[in-house]
PDB file of C-alpha atoms in Angstrom:
ATOM      1  CA  MET A 128      -0.190  -0.133  -0.214  1.00  0.00           C
ATOM      2  CA  ASN A 129       1.216   3.763  -0.448  1.00  0.00           C
ATOM      3  CA  HIS A 130       1.250   6.012   1.755  1.00  0.00           C
ATOM      4  CA  LEU A 131       0.084   9.708   0.878  1.00  0.00           C
ATOM      5  CA  ALA A 132       0.639  12.460   3.254  1.00  0.00           C
ATOM      6  CA  ILE A 133      -1.865  15.682   2.750  1.00  0.00           C
ATOM      7  CA  VAL A 134      -1.623  19.253   4.249  1.00  0.00           C
ATOM      8  CA  ASP A 135      -4.536  21.862   3.712  1.00  0.00           C
ATOM      9  CA  ASP A 136      -5.644  24.075   6.860  1.00  0.00           C
ATOM     10  CA  ASP A 137      -9.214  23.722   4.981  1.00  0.00           C
ATOM     11  CA  ILE A 138     -10.556  20.596   7.032  1.00  0.00           C
ATOM     12  CA  VAL A 139     -13.470  20.396   4.546  1.00  0.00           C
ATOM     13  CA  LEU A 140     -11.211  20.019   1.778  1.00  0.00           C
ATOM     14  CA  LEU A 141      -8.551  17.672   3.914  1.00  0.00           C
ATOM     15  CA  HIS A 142     -11.235  15.376   5.106  1.00  0.00           C
ATOM     16  CA  ILE A 143     -12.471  15.179   0.932  1.00  0.00           C
ATOM     17  CA  LEU A 144      -8.964  14.406  -0.260  1.00  0.00           C
ATOM     18  CA  GLN A 145      -8.620  11.981   2.390  1.00  0.00           C
ATOM     19  CA  ASP A 146     -11.690   9.831   1.815  1.00  0.00           C
ATOM     20  CA  ILE A 147     -10.657   9.880  -2.161  1.00  0.00           C
ATOM     21  CA  PHE A 148      -7.693   8.797  -1.818  1.00  0.00           C
ATOM     22  CA  GLU A 149      -8.397   6.136   0.668  1.00  0.00           C
ATOM     23  CA  VAL A 150     -11.192   4.586  -1.483  1.00  0.00           C
ATOM     24  CA  ARG A 151      -8.451   4.383  -4.387  1.00  0.00           C
ATOM     25  CA  GLY A 152      -6.236   2.066  -1.768  1.00  0.00           C
ATOM     26  CA  LEU A 153      -3.972   4.464  -0.467  1.00  0.00           C
ATOM     27  CA  GLN A 154      -2.836   4.274   2.811  1.00  0.00           C
ATOM     28  CA  VAL A 155      -3.541   8.491   4.046  1.00  0.00           C
ATOM     29  CA  SER A 156      -2.351  10.737   7.027  1.00  0.00           C
ATOM     30  CA  ALA A 157      -3.839  14.071   6.619  1.00  0.00           C
ATOM     31  CA  PHE A 158      -3.014  16.671   8.766  1.00  0.00           C
ATOM     32  CA  ASN A 159      -4.524  20.623   9.300  1.00  0.00           C
ATOM     33  CA  ASP A 160      -1.353  21.794  11.218  1.00  0.00           C
ATOM     34  CA  PRO A 161       1.710  22.719   8.662  1.00  0.00           C
ATOM     35  CA  VAL A 162       3.622  22.420  11.705  1.00  0.00           C
ATOM     36  CA  ALA A 163       2.780  19.733  13.033  1.00  0.00           C
ATOM     37  CA  ALA A 164       2.313  18.315   9.793  1.00  0.00           C
ATOM     38  CA  LEU A 165       6.562  18.913   9.392  1.00  0.00           C
ATOM     39  CA  LYS A 166       7.349  16.751  12.055  1.00  0.00           C
ATOM     40  CA  ALA A 167       5.355  14.041  11.546  1.00  0.00           C
ATOM     41  CA  ILE A 168       5.992  13.347   7.956  1.00  0.00           C
ATOM     42  CA  LYS A 169       9.694  13.351   8.910  1.00  0.00           C
ATOM     43  CA  GLU A 170       8.848  10.250  11.039  1.00  0.00           C
ATOM     44  CA  LEU A 171       6.297   8.718   8.858  1.00  0.00           C
ATOM     45  CA  LYS A 172       8.140   9.240   5.772  1.00  0.00           C
ATOM     46  CA  PRO A 173       5.466   8.847   3.059  1.00  0.00           C
ATOM     47  CA  ASP A 174       5.809   7.869  -0.587  1.00  0.00           C
ATOM     48  CA  ALA A 175       4.046  11.473  -1.824  1.00  0.00           C
ATOM     49  CA  VAL A 176       2.832  14.631   0.059  1.00  0.00           C
ATOM     50  CA  LEU A 177       0.207  16.831  -1.391  1.00  0.00           C
ATOM     51  CA  SER A 178       0.613  20.322   0.375  1.00  0.00           C
ATOM     52  CA  ASP A 179      -1.814  23.783   0.405  1.00  0.00           C
ATOM     53  CA  VAL A 180       0.437  26.986  -0.399  1.00  0.00           C
ATOM     54  CA  LEU A 181      -1.139  29.025   1.662  1.00  0.00           C
ATOM     55  CA  MET A 182      -1.533  28.182   5.555  1.00  0.00           C
ATOM     56  CA  PRO A 183      -0.806  30.082   8.725  1.00  0.00           C
ATOM     57  CA  ASN A 184       2.609  29.552  10.659  1.00  0.00           C
ATOM     58  CA  LEU A 185       4.422  27.665   7.906  1.00  0.00           C
ATOM     59  CA  THR A 186       3.501  28.030   4.155  1.00  0.00           C
ATOM     60  CA  GLY A 187       3.447  25.056   1.543  1.00  0.00           C
ATOM     61  CA  PHE A 188       6.867  26.291  -0.150  1.00  0.00           C
ATOM     62  CA  GLU A 189       8.589  26.381   3.411  1.00  0.00           C
ATOM     63  CA  LEU A 190       6.957  22.963   4.184  1.00  0.00           C
ATOM     64  CA  CYS A 191       8.740  22.207   0.764  1.00  0.00           C
ATOM     65  CA  ARG A 192      11.806  23.345   1.769  1.00  0.00           C
ATOM     66  CA  GLU A 193      12.238  21.789   4.587  1.00  0.00           C
ATOM     67  CA  LEU A 194      11.281  18.428   3.458  1.00  0.00           C
ATOM     68  CA  ARG A 195      13.571  18.503   0.243  1.00  0.00           C
ATOM     69  CA  SER A 196      16.914  19.932   2.894  1.00  0.00           C
ATOM     70  CA  ASP A 197      16.130  16.293   4.172  1.00  0.00           C
ATOM     71  CA  LYS A 198      18.244  13.743   1.973  1.00  0.00           C
ATOM     72  CA  SER A 199      15.682  11.244   2.733  1.00  0.00           C
ATOM     73  CA  PHE A 200      13.036  13.580   0.594  1.00  0.00           C
ATOM     74  CA  ALA A 201      14.920  14.085  -1.853  1.00  0.00           C
ATOM     75  CA  LYS A 202      13.016  12.019  -4.436  1.00  0.00           C
ATOM     76  CA  THR A 203       9.532  11.922  -2.056  1.00  0.00           C
ATOM     77  CA  PRO A 204       6.911  13.656  -4.987  1.00  0.00           C
ATOM     78  CA  ILE A 205       5.705  16.608  -3.594  1.00  0.00           C
ATOM     79  CA  PHE A 206       2.426  18.339  -5.172  1.00  0.00           C
ATOM     80  CA  LEU A 207       1.626  21.998  -4.018  1.00  0.00           C
ATOM     81  CA  MET A 208      -1.964  23.000  -4.743  1.00  0.00           C
ATOM     82  CA  SER A 209      -3.203  26.616  -4.860  1.00  0.00           C
ATOM     83  CA  ALA A 210      -5.781  29.157  -5.840  1.00  0.00           C
ATOM     84  CA  LYS A 211      -3.703  31.574  -6.683  1.00  0.00           C
ATOM     85  CA  HIS A 212      -2.551  31.308 -10.558  1.00  0.00           C
ATOM     86  CA  SER A 213       0.816  33.492 -11.475  1.00  0.00           C
ATOM     87  CA  ILE A 214       4.161  32.403 -13.143  1.00  0.00           C
ATOM     88  CA  GLY A 215       5.395  34.342  -9.484  1.00  0.00           C
ATOM     89  CA  GLU A 216       3.627  31.668  -7.544  1.00  0.00           C
ATOM     90  CA  LEU A 217       4.743  28.648  -9.826  1.00  0.00           C
ATOM     91  CA  SER A 218       8.055  29.968  -9.792  1.00  0.00           C
ATOM     92  CA  LYS A 219       8.208  29.902  -5.285  1.00  0.00           C
ATOM     93  CA  SER A 220       6.794  26.130  -6.177  1.00  0.00           C
ATOM     94  CA  MET A 221       9.590  24.872  -8.366  1.00  0.00           C
ATOM     95  CA  MET A 222      12.113  26.821  -6.349  1.00  0.00           C
ATOM     96  CA  SER A 223      10.908  25.159  -3.026  1.00  0.00           C
ATOM     97  CA  GLY A 224      11.897  22.062  -4.465  1.00  0.00           C
ATOM     98  CA  ALA A 225       7.892  21.040  -5.620  1.00  0.00           C
ATOM     99  CA  ASP A 226       7.272  18.428  -8.317  1.00  0.00           C
ATOM    100  CA  GLU A 227       4.006  19.979  -8.947  1.00  0.00           C
ATOM    101  CA  TYR A 228       1.843  23.048  -8.841  1.00  0.00           C
ATOM    102  CA  ILE A 229      -1.655  22.454  -8.841  1.00  0.00           C
ATOM    103  CA  ILE A 230      -4.368  25.203  -9.495  1.00  0.00           C
ATOM    104  CA  LYS A 231      -7.454  25.107  -6.991  1.00  0.00           C
ATOM    105  CA  PRO A 232     -10.269  24.412  -8.205  1.00  0.00           C
ATOM    106  CA  PHE A 233      -9.254  21.303  -9.589  1.00  0.00           C
ATOM    107  CA  GLN A 234     -10.574  17.800 -10.376  1.00  0.00           C
ATOM    108  CA  ILE A 235      -9.592  15.040  -8.240  1.00  0.00           C
ATOM    109  CA  ASP A 236      -8.488  12.597 -11.250  1.00  0.00           C
ATOM    110  CA  GLU A 237      -6.202  15.402 -12.280  1.00  0.00           C
ATOM    111  CA  ILE A 238      -4.399  14.902  -9.284  1.00  0.00           C
ATOM    112  CA  TYR A 239      -4.909  10.785  -9.508  1.00  0.00           C
ATOM    113  CA  GLU A 240      -3.599  10.827 -12.674  1.00  0.00           C
ATOM    114  CA  GLN A 241      -0.567  13.184 -12.440  1.00  0.00           C
ATOM    115  CA  LEU A 242       0.394  11.212  -9.287  1.00  0.00           C
ATOM    116  CA  LYS A 243       0.200   7.756 -11.027  1.00  0.00           C
ATOM    117  CA  GLN A 244       2.250   9.131 -14.164  1.00  0.00           C
ATOM    118  CA  PHE A 245       4.986  10.713 -11.632  1.00  0.00           C
ATOM    119  CA  TYR A 246       5.415   6.768  -9.894  1.00  0.00           C
ATOM    120  CA  LYS A 247       5.316   5.557 -13.541  1.00  0.00           C
ATOM    121  CA  LYS A 248       8.352   8.083 -14.242  1.00  0.00           C
ATOM    122  CA  LYS A 249      10.243   7.031 -11.460  1.00  0.00           C
ATOM    123  CA  ASN A 250       9.713   3.668 -12.128  1.00  0.00           C
ATOM    124  CA  ASN A 251       7.962   3.319  -8.815  1.00  0.00           C
ATOM    125  CA  PRO A 252       4.226   1.996  -9.622  1.00  0.00           C
ATOM    126  CA  ILE A 253       1.356   3.509  -7.471  1.00  0.00           C
ATOM    127  CA  ILE A 254      -1.293   1.175  -6.878  1.00  0.00           C
ATOM    128  CA  ILE A 255      -4.262   2.881  -7.000  1.00  0.00           C
ATOM    129  CA  ARG A 256      -8.139   1.381  -7.428  1.00  0.00           C
ATOM    130  CA  PRO A 257     -10.176   3.495  -9.676  1.00  0.00           C
ATOM    131  CA  LEU A 258     -13.173   5.118  -8.023  1.00  0.00           C
ATOM    132  CA  ASP A 259     -15.544   2.524  -9.902  1.00  0.00           C
ATOM    133  CA  SER A 260     -14.267  -0.563  -8.437  1.00  0.00           C
TER     134      SER A 260
END
């Protein structure tokens, strides 16, 4: 089973994402506090991280930079998501070490497909069940 960590201060969206990815077969660790999430993620070592950008106390960019500074997260896929759509935000995302920048609102299938494709590229296939199974 693959392990996905999701970090978002929007509790409703956090639980929706958690439920959808769990239905698709992933083990999900969900966090609404980015500071607590950083500590837990370093201990849990999930296979991928999906994080909001704009959060109190620690932004998604900062979370990503902190994780990338730890060699054990060098190849961990980190996806950042935000409602802000600008070249500057995309640039900050890539400079922080994120693999993908996802614009809200998004389709869940969009994240699902990006996650699958990322794992295929890294020759580390992810096993996710489709929703209709």
